[in-house]
Amino acid sequence: MVKSLTTADRFSPADIPSSGLAARIGSSAIRDLLALTERPDVLSLAGGMPSPASFPVDAIALAAATILDQEGPDALQYAPTEGFAPLRSWIAARHPVTADPDQVLITNGSQQALELAARVASGPGDAVVMSDPGYIGAIQAFRSAGVELVGIPGDRGGLRVDLLADRLAGGLRPRLVYVVANFDNPTGATLTAERRHELARLADRYGFVILDDDPYGQLRWAGEAPAPLATLTDRVVTLGTTSKVLSPGLRVGWAVGPRTLVRELAVVKQSADLHTSSLSQRIAHEVLTRPGFLEHHLDRLRDSYKRHGRALAEALRCHLGGRLTFEEPDGGMFIWGRLREGGDASVLLPMAVERGVAFVPGAAFQVGAGPDHRSWLRLSFATAEAADLGEAARRLARAVASMEADVLELGPG
Ligand code: PMP
């Protein structure tokens, strides 16, 4: 007799084979957390999402209407993998060193550029270096490519290039060194000018490619930006994106680098998704090139993030005092703070959510087997309303006080 399947059997059979790739990549702790933070009673300092109030909705609506009116079906057709030519030219012209449009590949957000670079510039088993702690999306992309991921500690000056130099002298031969040189995720650190020069020198000497992922460079509101890595060596692939400047939902990012490598990235992209949305690329181009728009928009954005960053820093100092140490940022979206001796941010998180505030525990950004980041937390000041940041810090302070009281009660051991 044929056994009839129940609905549950049909939708969750136990024996569908898989490569195990998803398990090896691991689900992003941030993605898993986003579900939690969608609770209306939780003030979220967790996701690295830009402020929705900053999205230029009117400019995007006008651009979409203009494009569809003037170009109609052309804007909705399949298109070349490399990207929309006028957008590639605009990006090439803004690159800090002379670049041709054919050195630019438009990607589905910079995350795709990262994933393509991980697979094209390195292969399974090749060593790839990144700072530890590091961006979760990069850790996932590198794991997906099957590389041997080598975490090198970072500090307030970014990747410890001196430690990388030691490892290179000891025989390490990476194909790629990944950095977020401006306002790193999660630490907010900017790679110092000296370290940039040294990293470029090492790239030339040892022949690796520097993958310089730069979503936050334009969000600097104080201090001087050190020279971009691309001006120091030509062994650099620079990644950019409209996500933090216009809107992440457009999914328009890019890679700029040596011609031969960019051509290879394009071939692999073709097999992944044919091309980035024709309509999104045109919208991004139309908005970015509207006379006067970008300068004005960036000024407002920096101003707003500066207010947010300062408000959160001030509230943390006021409500947490010495219980959390951090450096006030000059840009970007994040404050990277450290709990006092014995504090564990993963233990703190459920206590914080219970009190209506969320963040990402440092352990989520662990790259390798180096020193752990359990006492650290990443706080994003970008998404929440500025007026809510004081209350968020107050709730966090209550959770920290409660965690410290628990530790005292349990005593050592
Ligand atoms: N790199 C870094 C360092 C990021 O923080 C992010 C977004 N969180 C990305 C890349 C991906 O950005 P997108 O794909 O939206 O351009």
Tab-separated table of C-alpha atoms and ligand atoms in Angstrom:
chain	number	residue	atom	x	y	z
A	1	MET	CA	0.000	0.000	0.000
A	2	VAL	CA	1.283	3.477	-0.862
A	3	LYS	CA	1.878	5.500	2.262
A	4	SER	CA	0.286	8.923	1.943
A	5	LEU	CA	2.496	11.810	2.958
A	6	THR	CA	1.353	14.308	5.521
A	7	THR	CA	1.883	17.992	4.725
A	8	ALA	CA	4.689	18.087	7.281
A	9	ASP	CA	6.477	15.138	5.583
A	10	ARG	CA	6.154	16.777	2.208
A	11	PHE	CA	7.707	20.066	3.252
A	12	SER	CA	10.429	18.870	5.559
A	13	PRO	CA	11.808	15.581	4.257
A	14	ALA	CA	14.894	14.584	6.207
A	15	ASP	CA	16.958	13.093	3.408
A	16	ILE	CA	17.519	15.883	0.845
A	17	PRO	CA	21.251	15.789	0.122
A	18	SER	CA	23.330	18.961	0.409
A	19	SER	CA	26.986	19.887	0.070
A	20	GLY	CA	27.121	21.190	3.624
A	21	LEU	CA	28.304	24.567	2.290
A	22	ALA	CA	25.671	26.519	4.212
A	23	ALA	CA	26.733	24.854	7.449
A	24	ARG	CA	30.385	25.648	6.728
A	25	ILE	CA	29.596	29.328	6.029
A	26	GLY	CA	27.394	29.603	9.112
A	27	SER	CA	24.378	31.880	9.380
A	28	SER	CA	25.262	35.485	10.175
A	29	ALA	CA	24.591	36.234	13.832
A	30	ILE	CA	23.459	39.681	12.715
A	31	ARG	CA	20.839	38.314	10.339
A	32	ASP	CA	19.566	36.006	13.084
A	33	LEU	CA	19.437	38.953	15.461
A	34	LEU	CA	17.507	41.179	13.095
A	35	ALA	CA	14.425	39.045	13.726
A	36	LEU	CA	14.694	39.781	17.440
A	37	THR	CA	15.249	43.470	16.996
A	38	GLU	CA	12.159	43.884	14.856
A	39	ARG	CA	10.158	43.721	18.089
A	40	PRO	CA	8.672	47.202	18.419
A	41	ASP	CA	9.688	47.455	22.090
A	42	VAL	CA	13.390	46.927	21.313
A	43	LEU	CA	15.629	49.898	20.460
A	44	SER	CA	18.133	48.354	18.101
A	45	LEU	CA	21.790	49.302	18.028
A	46	ALA	CA	22.411	45.934	16.364
A	47	GLY	CA	21.989	46.043	12.579
A	48	GLY	CA	24.426	48.060	10.487
A	49	MET	CA	21.568	49.626	8.569
A	50	PRO	CA	21.662	53.245	7.415
A	51	SER	CA	19.069	55.594	8.823
A	52	PRO	CA	15.887	55.199	6.741
A	53	ALA	CA	15.346	58.943	7.205
A	54	SER	CA	18.465	59.486	5.071
A	55	PHE	CA	17.129	57.710	1.984
A	56	PRO	CA	16.567	60.247	-0.815
A	57	VAL	CA	13.129	58.844	-1.626
A	58	ASP	CA	11.971	61.843	-3.705
A	59	ALA	CA	15.156	61.981	-5.773
A	60	ILE	CA	14.912	58.226	-6.427
A	61	ALA	CA	11.221	58.479	-7.373
A	62	LEU	CA	11.962	61.329	-9.773
A	63	ALA	CA	14.944	59.472	-11.261
A	64	ALA	CA	12.850	56.311	-11.805
A	65	ALA	CA	10.060	58.305	-13.468
A	66	THR	CA	12.499	60.216	-15.708
A	67	ILE	CA	14.323	57.045	-16.775
A	68	LEU	CA	11.146	55.133	-17.574
A	69	ASP	CA	9.750	58.114	-19.413
A	70	GLN	CA	12.873	58.736	-21.503
A	71	GLU	CA	14.269	55.229	-21.957
A	72	GLY	CA	11.206	53.027	-21.466
A	73	PRO	CA	11.894	49.385	-22.354
A	74	ASP	CA	15.692	49.900	-22.645
A	75	ALA	CA	15.850	50.418	-18.898
A	76	LEU	CA	14.075	47.109	-18.343
A	77	GLN	CA	16.060	44.907	-20.738
A	78	TYR	CA	18.911	42.447	-20.070
A	79	ALA	CA	22.209	44.322	-20.050
A	80	PRO	CA	25.985	43.701	-20.159
A	81	THR	CA	27.471	41.956	-17.117
A	82	GLU	CA	30.110	44.665	-16.620
A	83	GLY	CA	27.470	47.269	-15.872
A	84	PHE	CA	25.781	50.423	-17.169
A	85	ALA	CA	28.489	52.286	-19.133
A	86	PRO	CA	27.760	55.838	-17.864
A	87	LEU	CA	27.840	54.605	-14.255
A	88	ARG	CA	31.161	52.797	-14.841
A	89	SER	CA	32.586	56.014	-16.320
A	90	TRP	CA	31.384	58.085	-13.360
A	91	ILE	CA	32.975	55.643	-10.896
A	92	ALA	CA	36.240	55.503	-12.877
A	93	ALA	CA	36.424	59.308	-12.929
A	94	ARG	CA	36.008	59.522	-9.136
A	95	HIS	CA	38.593	56.828	-8.380
A	96	PRO	CA	41.588	58.316	-6.521
A	97	VAL	CA	44.005	57.233	-9.280
A	98	THR	CA	43.497	57.288	-13.044
A	99	ALA	CA	41.179	54.444	-13.988
A	100	ASP	CA	39.378	53.486	-17.186
A	101	PRO	CA	35.741	52.416	-17.194
A	102	ASP	CA	36.859	48.901	-18.144
A	103	GLN	CA	38.580	48.652	-14.759
A	104	VAL	CA	35.141	48.970	-13.133
A	105	LEU	CA	32.669	46.130	-12.588
A	106	ILE	CA	29.213	46.974	-11.246
A	107	THR	CA	28.053	44.396	-8.720
A	108	ASN	CA	24.982	43.529	-6.720
A	109	GLY	CA	26.122	45.524	-3.686
A	110	SER	CA	29.752	45.436	-2.581
A	111	GLN	CA	28.967	42.123	-0.879
A	112	GLN	CA	28.864	40.486	-4.301
A	113	ALA	CA	32.172	42.110	-5.275
A	114	LEU	CA	33.645	40.668	-2.099
A	115	GLU	CA	32.319	37.209	-2.850
A	116	LEU	CA	33.579	37.322	-6.454
A	117	ALA	CA	37.007	38.588	-5.390
A	118	ALA	CA	37.257	35.837	-2.784
A	119	ARG	CA	36.691	33.235	-5.495
A	120	VAL	CA	38.656	34.803	-8.343
A	121	ALA	CA	41.738	36.208	-6.618
A	122	SER	CA	42.128	33.194	-4.334
A	123	GLY	CA	41.154	29.560	-4.481
A	124	PRO	CA	40.327	26.723	-2.095
A	125	GLY	CA	43.158	26.297	0.386
A	126	ASP	CA	44.831	29.650	-0.434
A	127	ALA	CA	45.585	31.863	2.539
A	128	VAL	CA	43.534	35.063	2.870
A	129	VAL	CA	44.280	37.572	5.616
A	130	MET	CA	41.825	39.856	7.387
A	131	SER	CA	41.826	41.688	10.693
A	132	ASP	CA	40.342	39.919	13.689
A	133	PRO	CA	37.647	40.973	14.668
A	134	GLY	CA	36.296	41.435	11.154
A	135	TYR	CA	33.242	42.039	8.980
A	136	ILE	CA	30.889	39.044	9.169
A	137	GLY	CA	29.924	39.235	5.481
A	138	ALA	CA	33.599	38.938	4.538
A	139	ILE	CA	34.133	35.982	6.863
A	140	GLN	CA	31.161	34.287	5.191
A	141	ALA	CA	32.346	35.083	1.647
A	142	PHE	CA	35.820	33.725	2.359
A	143	ARG	CA	34.443	30.594	4.001
A	144	SER	CA	32.190	30.082	1.003
A	145	ALA	CA	35.254	30.262	-1.285
A	146	GLY	CA	36.957	27.593	0.820
A	147	VAL	CA	40.081	29.664	1.515
A	148	GLU	CA	42.257	29.329	4.579
A	149	LEU	CA	41.221	32.409	6.541
A	150	VAL	CA	44.028	33.920	8.621
A	151	GLY	CA	42.954	36.446	11.263
A	152	ILE	CA	45.555	39.036	12.280
A	153	PRO	CA	44.669	41.219	15.277
A	154	GLY	CA	43.506	44.771	14.683
A	155	ASP	CA	43.488	47.743	17.052
A	156	ARG	CA	42.479	51.442	16.951
A	157	GLY	CA	44.884	51.915	14.025
A	158	GLY	CA	43.327	49.037	12.033
A	159	LEU	CA	45.062	45.826	10.961
A	160	ARG	CA	48.330	45.255	12.863
A	161	VAL	CA	50.477	45.391	9.757
A	162	ASP	CA	53.593	44.759	11.877
A	163	LEU	CA	52.169	41.368	12.884
A	164	LEU	CA	51.321	40.649	9.245
A	165	ALA	CA	54.941	41.506	8.316
A	166	ASP	CA	56.155	39.005	10.939
A	167	ARG	CA	53.906	36.288	9.534
A	168	LEU	CA	55.079	37.023	5.987
A	169	ALA	CA	58.696	36.869	7.121
A	170	GLY	CA	57.820	33.514	8.706
A	171	GLY	CA	56.595	32.115	5.380
A	172	LEU	CA	52.876	33.017	5.188
A	173	ARG	CA	51.978	33.668	1.516
A	174	PRO	CA	48.428	35.042	1.257
A	175	ARG	CA	46.808	35.640	-2.131
A	176	LEU	CA	44.580	38.366	-0.695
A	177	VAL	CA	44.655	40.731	2.262
A	178	TYR	CA	41.194	42.126	3.030
A	179	VAL	CA	40.837	45.459	4.829
A	180	VAL	CA	38.090	47.944	5.626
A	181	ALA	CA	40.594	50.799	5.785
A	182	ASN	CA	38.025	53.496	6.654
A	183	PHE	CA	35.788	53.075	9.733
A	184	ASP	CA	35.986	49.310	9.937
A	185	ASN	CA	33.018	47.087	10.719
A	186	PRO	CA	32.843	46.272	13.639
A	187	THR	CA	35.638	48.310	15.269
A	188	GLY	CA	35.170	51.693	13.557
A	189	ALA	CA	38.989	51.801	13.244
A	190	THR	CA	40.739	53.593	10.390
A	191	LEU	CA	44.004	52.135	9.085
A	192	THR	CA	46.748	54.666	9.875
A	193	ALA	CA	48.765	56.359	7.133
A	194	GLU	CA	51.965	54.554	8.218
A	195	ARG	CA	50.269	51.165	8.147
A	196	ARG	CA	48.821	51.886	4.686
A	197	HIS	CA	52.297	52.620	3.322
A	198	GLU	CA	53.707	49.502	4.953
A	199	LEU	CA	50.839	47.309	3.718
A	200	ALA	CA	51.310	48.610	0.159
A	201	ARG	CA	55.062	47.915	0.401
A	202	LEU	CA	54.365	44.365	1.607
A	203	ALA	CA	51.851	43.797	-1.227
A	204	ASP	CA	54.505	44.792	-3.783
A	205	ARG	CA	57.162	42.675	-2.100
A	206	TYR	CA	55.135	39.506	-1.521
A	207	GLY	CA	52.769	39.788	-4.485
A	208	PHE	CA	49.389	39.677	-2.745
A	209	VAL	CA	46.328	41.714	-3.695
A	210	ILE	CA	44.830	44.177	-1.200
A	211	LEU	CA	41.041	44.083	-1.189
A	212	ASP	CA	40.061	47.510	0.149
A	213	ASP	CA	36.359	47.434	1.043
A	214	ASP	CA	35.200	51.031	1.450
A	215	PRO	CA	31.498	51.473	2.241
A	216	TYR	CA	32.098	54.068	4.983
A	217	GLY	CA	34.893	56.358	3.687
A	218	GLN	CA	32.484	59.117	2.685
A	219	LEU	CA	30.928	59.201	6.138
A	220	ARG	CA	33.854	61.054	7.784
A	221	TRP	CA	32.814	64.097	9.819
A	222	ALA	CA	36.054	64.835	11.683
A	223	GLY	CA	39.790	64.421	11.130
A	224	GLU	CA	41.802	63.946	7.957
A	225	ALA	CA	41.406	60.879	5.742
A	226	PRO	CA	44.734	59.075	5.150
A	227	ALA	CA	45.718	58.436	1.505
A	228	PRO	CA	43.618	55.703	-0.168
A	229	LEU	CA	45.479	52.413	-0.589
A	230	ALA	CA	44.939	52.577	-4.364
A	231	THR	CA	47.276	55.606	-4.479
A	232	LEU	CA	50.082	53.615	-2.823
A	233	THR	CA	50.264	50.479	-4.984
A	234	ASP	CA	48.464	49.178	-8.047
A	235	ARG	CA	47.950	45.780	-6.399
A	236	VAL	CA	44.611	46.994	-4.984
A	237	VAL	CA	40.987	46.178	-5.723
A	238	THR	CA	38.759	48.884	-4.233
A	239	LEU	CA	35.143	48.063	-3.437
A	240	GLY	CA	32.475	50.752	-3.282
A	241	THR	CA	28.722	50.887	-2.816
A	242	THR	CA	25.707	53.171	-2.898
A	243	SER	CA	24.315	51.342	0.154
A	244	LYS	CA	25.414	53.759	2.889
A	245	VAL	CA	25.098	56.859	0.737
A	246	LEU	CA	21.823	56.386	-1.175
A	247	SER	CA	20.054	53.173	-0.175
A	248	PRO	CA	21.074	49.543	0.372
A	249	GLY	CA	17.899	48.335	-1.362
A	250	LEU	CA	19.213	49.546	-4.732
A	251	ARG	CA	21.928	46.833	-4.478
A	252	VAL	CA	24.436	48.795	-6.527
A	253	GLY	CA	28.094	48.301	-5.666
A	254	TRP	CA	31.357	48.035	-7.611
A	255	ALA	CA	34.923	46.816	-7.810
A	256	VAL	CA	37.743	48.879	-9.343
A	257	GLY	CA	41.069	47.193	-9.969
A	258	PRO	CA	43.597	45.819	-12.431
A	259	ARG	CA	41.958	45.223	-15.821
A	260	THR	CA	42.716	41.496	-16.112
A	261	LEU	CA	41.347	40.739	-12.648
A	262	VAL	CA	38.198	42.808	-13.248
A	263	ARG	CA	37.611	40.910	-16.490
A	264	GLU	CA	37.768	37.633	-14.559
A	265	LEU	CA	35.412	38.959	-11.900
A	266	ALA	CA	32.955	39.790	-14.692
A	267	VAL	CA	33.067	36.243	-16.092
A	268	VAL	CA	32.285	34.779	-12.683
A	269	LYS	CA	29.565	37.356	-12.058
A	270	GLN	CA	27.967	36.370	-15.357
A	271	SER	CA	27.539	32.823	-14.096
A	272	ALA	CA	26.104	34.114	-10.824
A	273	ASP	CA	23.429	36.596	-11.932
A	274	LEU	CA	24.080	37.825	-15.524
A	275	HIS	CA	24.143	41.462	-14.409
A	276	THR	CA	23.081	43.938	-11.744
A	277	SER	CA	19.571	45.374	-12.164
A	278	SER	CA	19.490	47.655	-15.231
A	279	LEU	CA	16.911	49.886	-13.588
A	280	SER	CA	18.759	50.213	-10.260
A	281	GLN	CA	22.008	51.117	-12.012
A	282	ARG	CA	20.301	53.825	-14.055
A	283	ILE	CA	18.556	55.200	-10.985
A	284	ALA	CA	21.834	55.296	-9.059
A	285	HIS	CA	23.573	57.033	-11.982
A	286	GLU	CA	20.782	59.573	-12.456
A	287	VAL	CA	20.700	60.489	-8.744
A	288	LEU	CA	24.488	60.540	-8.253
A	289	THR	CA	25.104	62.772	-11.271
A	290	ARG	CA	22.286	65.255	-10.684
A	291	PRO	CA	24.103	68.622	-10.404
A	292	GLY	CA	24.782	69.530	-6.781
A	293	PHE	CA	22.832	66.579	-5.342
A	294	LEU	CA	25.595	64.360	-4.013
A	295	GLU	CA	27.640	67.051	-2.238
A	296	HIS	CA	24.541	68.396	-0.539
A	297	HIS	CA	23.249	64.926	0.368
A	298	LEU	CA	26.631	63.826	1.765
A	299	ASP	CA	26.869	67.004	3.866
A	300	ARG	CA	23.474	66.271	5.396
A	301	LEU	CA	24.336	62.605	5.925
A	302	ARG	CA	27.623	63.370	7.691
A	303	ASP	CA	25.926	65.952	9.801
A	304	SER	CA	23.218	63.547	10.846
A	305	TYR	CA	25.623	60.668	11.647
A	306	LYS	CA	27.831	63.051	13.559
A	307	ARG	CA	24.851	64.027	15.701
A	308	HIS	CA	23.937	60.357	16.188
A	309	GLY	CA	27.516	59.283	16.952
A	310	ARG	CA	28.059	62.059	19.437
A	311	ALA	CA	24.669	61.549	21.092
A	312	LEU	CA	25.331	57.847	21.652
A	313	ALA	CA	28.895	58.436	22.870
A	314	GLU	CA	27.686	61.100	25.297
A	315	ALA	CA	24.819	58.916	26.580
A	316	LEU	CA	27.134	55.921	27.062
A	317	ARG	CA	29.604	58.031	29.038
A	318	CYS	CA	26.760	59.442	31.122
A	319	HIS	CA	24.930	56.174	31.888
A	320	LEU	CA	27.704	53.580	31.823
A	321	GLY	CA	30.752	55.573	32.912
A	322	GLY	CA	33.707	53.219	33.391
A	323	ARG	CA	31.602	50.106	32.765
A	324	LEU	CA	32.138	50.460	29.024
A	325	THR	CA	35.283	51.832	27.396
A	326	PHE	CA	35.294	53.016	23.810
A	327	GLU	CA	36.691	55.704	21.542
A	328	GLU	CA	34.418	58.311	20.071
A	329	PRO	CA	34.278	57.795	16.285
A	330	ASP	CA	35.157	60.343	13.568
A	331	GLY	CA	32.836	58.712	11.059
A	332	GLY	CA	31.139	55.504	9.983
A	333	MET	CA	28.291	53.903	11.874
A	334	PHE	CA	29.750	52.022	14.820
A	335	ILE	CA	31.013	52.305	18.369
A	336	TRP	CA	33.099	49.334	19.504
A	337	GLY	CA	32.992	49.176	23.272
A	338	ARG	CA	34.577	46.952	25.904
A	339	LEU	CA	32.957	45.757	29.107
A	340	ARG	CA	34.900	45.683	32.348
A	341	GLU	CA	37.000	42.648	33.286
A	342	GLY	CA	34.866	39.505	33.297
A	343	GLY	CA	32.021	41.029	31.228
A	344	ASP	CA	30.664	38.798	28.477
A	345	ALA	CA	28.591	40.542	25.786
A	346	SER	CA	26.881	37.283	24.742
A	347	VAL	CA	25.628	36.845	28.322
A	348	LEU	CA	24.619	40.501	28.361
A	349	LEU	CA	22.605	40.369	25.120
A	350	PRO	CA	19.493	38.503	26.377
A	351	MET	CA	19.472	40.721	29.481
A	352	ALA	CA	19.643	43.781	27.251
A	353	VAL	CA	16.881	42.569	24.921
A	354	GLU	CA	14.717	41.909	27.980
A	355	ARG	CA	15.234	45.586	28.884
A	356	GLY	CA	14.484	46.737	25.330
A	357	VAL	CA	17.854	47.337	23.672
A	358	ALA	CA	19.931	45.220	21.280
A	359	PHE	CA	23.539	45.199	20.029
A	360	VAL	CA	25.885	42.654	18.453
A	361	PRO	CA	28.236	40.773	20.810
A	362	GLY	CA	31.915	40.852	19.839
A	363	ALA	CA	32.101	37.064	19.537
A	364	ALA	CA	30.076	37.304	16.292
A	365	PHE	CA	33.082	38.965	14.592
A	366	GLN	CA	35.670	36.353	15.546
A	367	VAL	CA	37.787	35.400	12.540
A	368	GLY	CA	40.332	32.921	13.876
A	369	ALA	CA	41.705	31.292	16.960
A	370	GLY	CA	43.330	34.510	18.253
A	371	PRO	CA	42.309	36.448	21.374
A	372	ASP	CA	38.528	36.306	21.814
A	373	HIS	CA	36.227	39.325	21.672
A	374	ARG	CA	33.684	38.254	24.280
A	375	SER	CA	34.014	41.417	26.343
A	376	TRP	CA	33.330	43.655	23.314
A	377	LEU	CA	30.100	44.859	21.748
A	378	ARG	CA	29.276	46.645	18.504
A	379	LEU	CA	26.799	49.471	18.856
A	380	SER	CA	25.392	51.031	15.694
A	381	PHE	CA	24.229	54.599	16.067
A	382	ALA	CA	22.993	54.882	12.479
A	383	THR	CA	19.554	53.306	12.462
A	384	ALA	CA	17.826	54.438	15.648
A	385	GLU	CA	16.324	57.913	15.929
A	386	ALA	CA	18.801	60.322	17.566
A	387	ALA	CA	16.184	61.050	20.236
A	388	ASP	CA	16.124	57.348	21.245
A	389	LEU	CA	19.865	56.918	21.711
A	390	GLY	CA	19.838	58.271	25.281
A	391	GLU	CA	17.127	55.810	26.291
A	392	ALA	CA	18.988	52.980	24.531
A	393	ALA	CA	22.109	53.760	26.595
A	394	ARG	CA	20.023	53.934	29.789
A	395	ARG	CA	18.567	50.455	29.089
A	396	LEU	CA	22.008	49.094	28.262
A	397	ALA	CA	23.349	50.486	31.544
A	398	ARG	CA	20.582	48.683	33.466
A	399	ALA	CA	21.417	45.421	31.729
A	400	VAL	CA	25.157	45.826	32.441
A	401	ALA	CA	24.466	46.631	36.100
A	402	SER	CA	22.325	43.532	36.354
A	403	MET	CA	24.958	41.347	34.682
A	404	GLU	CA	27.665	42.676	36.996
A	405	ALA	CA	25.442	42.033	40.017
A	406	ASP	CA	24.958	38.419	38.843
A	407	VAL	CA	28.717	37.962	38.476
A	408	LEU	CA	29.268	39.330	41.991
A	409	GLU	CA	26.565	37.078	43.389
A	410	LEU	CA	28.026	33.981	41.740
A	411	GLY	CA	31.517	34.959	42.756
A	412	PRO	CA	34.646	33.607	41.099
A	413	GLY	CA	34.807	30.010	39.993
B	1	PMP	N1	31.470	45.633	3.491
B	1	PMP	C1	31.265	46.090	4.725
B	1	PMP	C2	32.450	46.366	5.601
B	1	PMP	C3	29.969	46.298	5.212
B	1	PMP	O1	29.799	46.754	6.455
B	1	PMP	C4	28.879	46.025	4.354
B	1	PMP	C5	27.442	46.234	4.794
B	1	PMP	N2	27.148	45.967	6.079
B	1	PMP	C6	29.144	45.539	3.074
B	1	PMP	C7	30.448	45.362	2.664
B	1	PMP	C8	28.042	45.159	2.116
B	1	PMP	O2	27.383	46.258	1.620
B	1	PMP	P1	26.501	46.234	0.308
B	1	PMP	O3	26.510	44.851	-0.262
B	1	PMP	O4	25.146	46.673	0.714
B	1	PMP	O5	27.159	47.206	-0.620
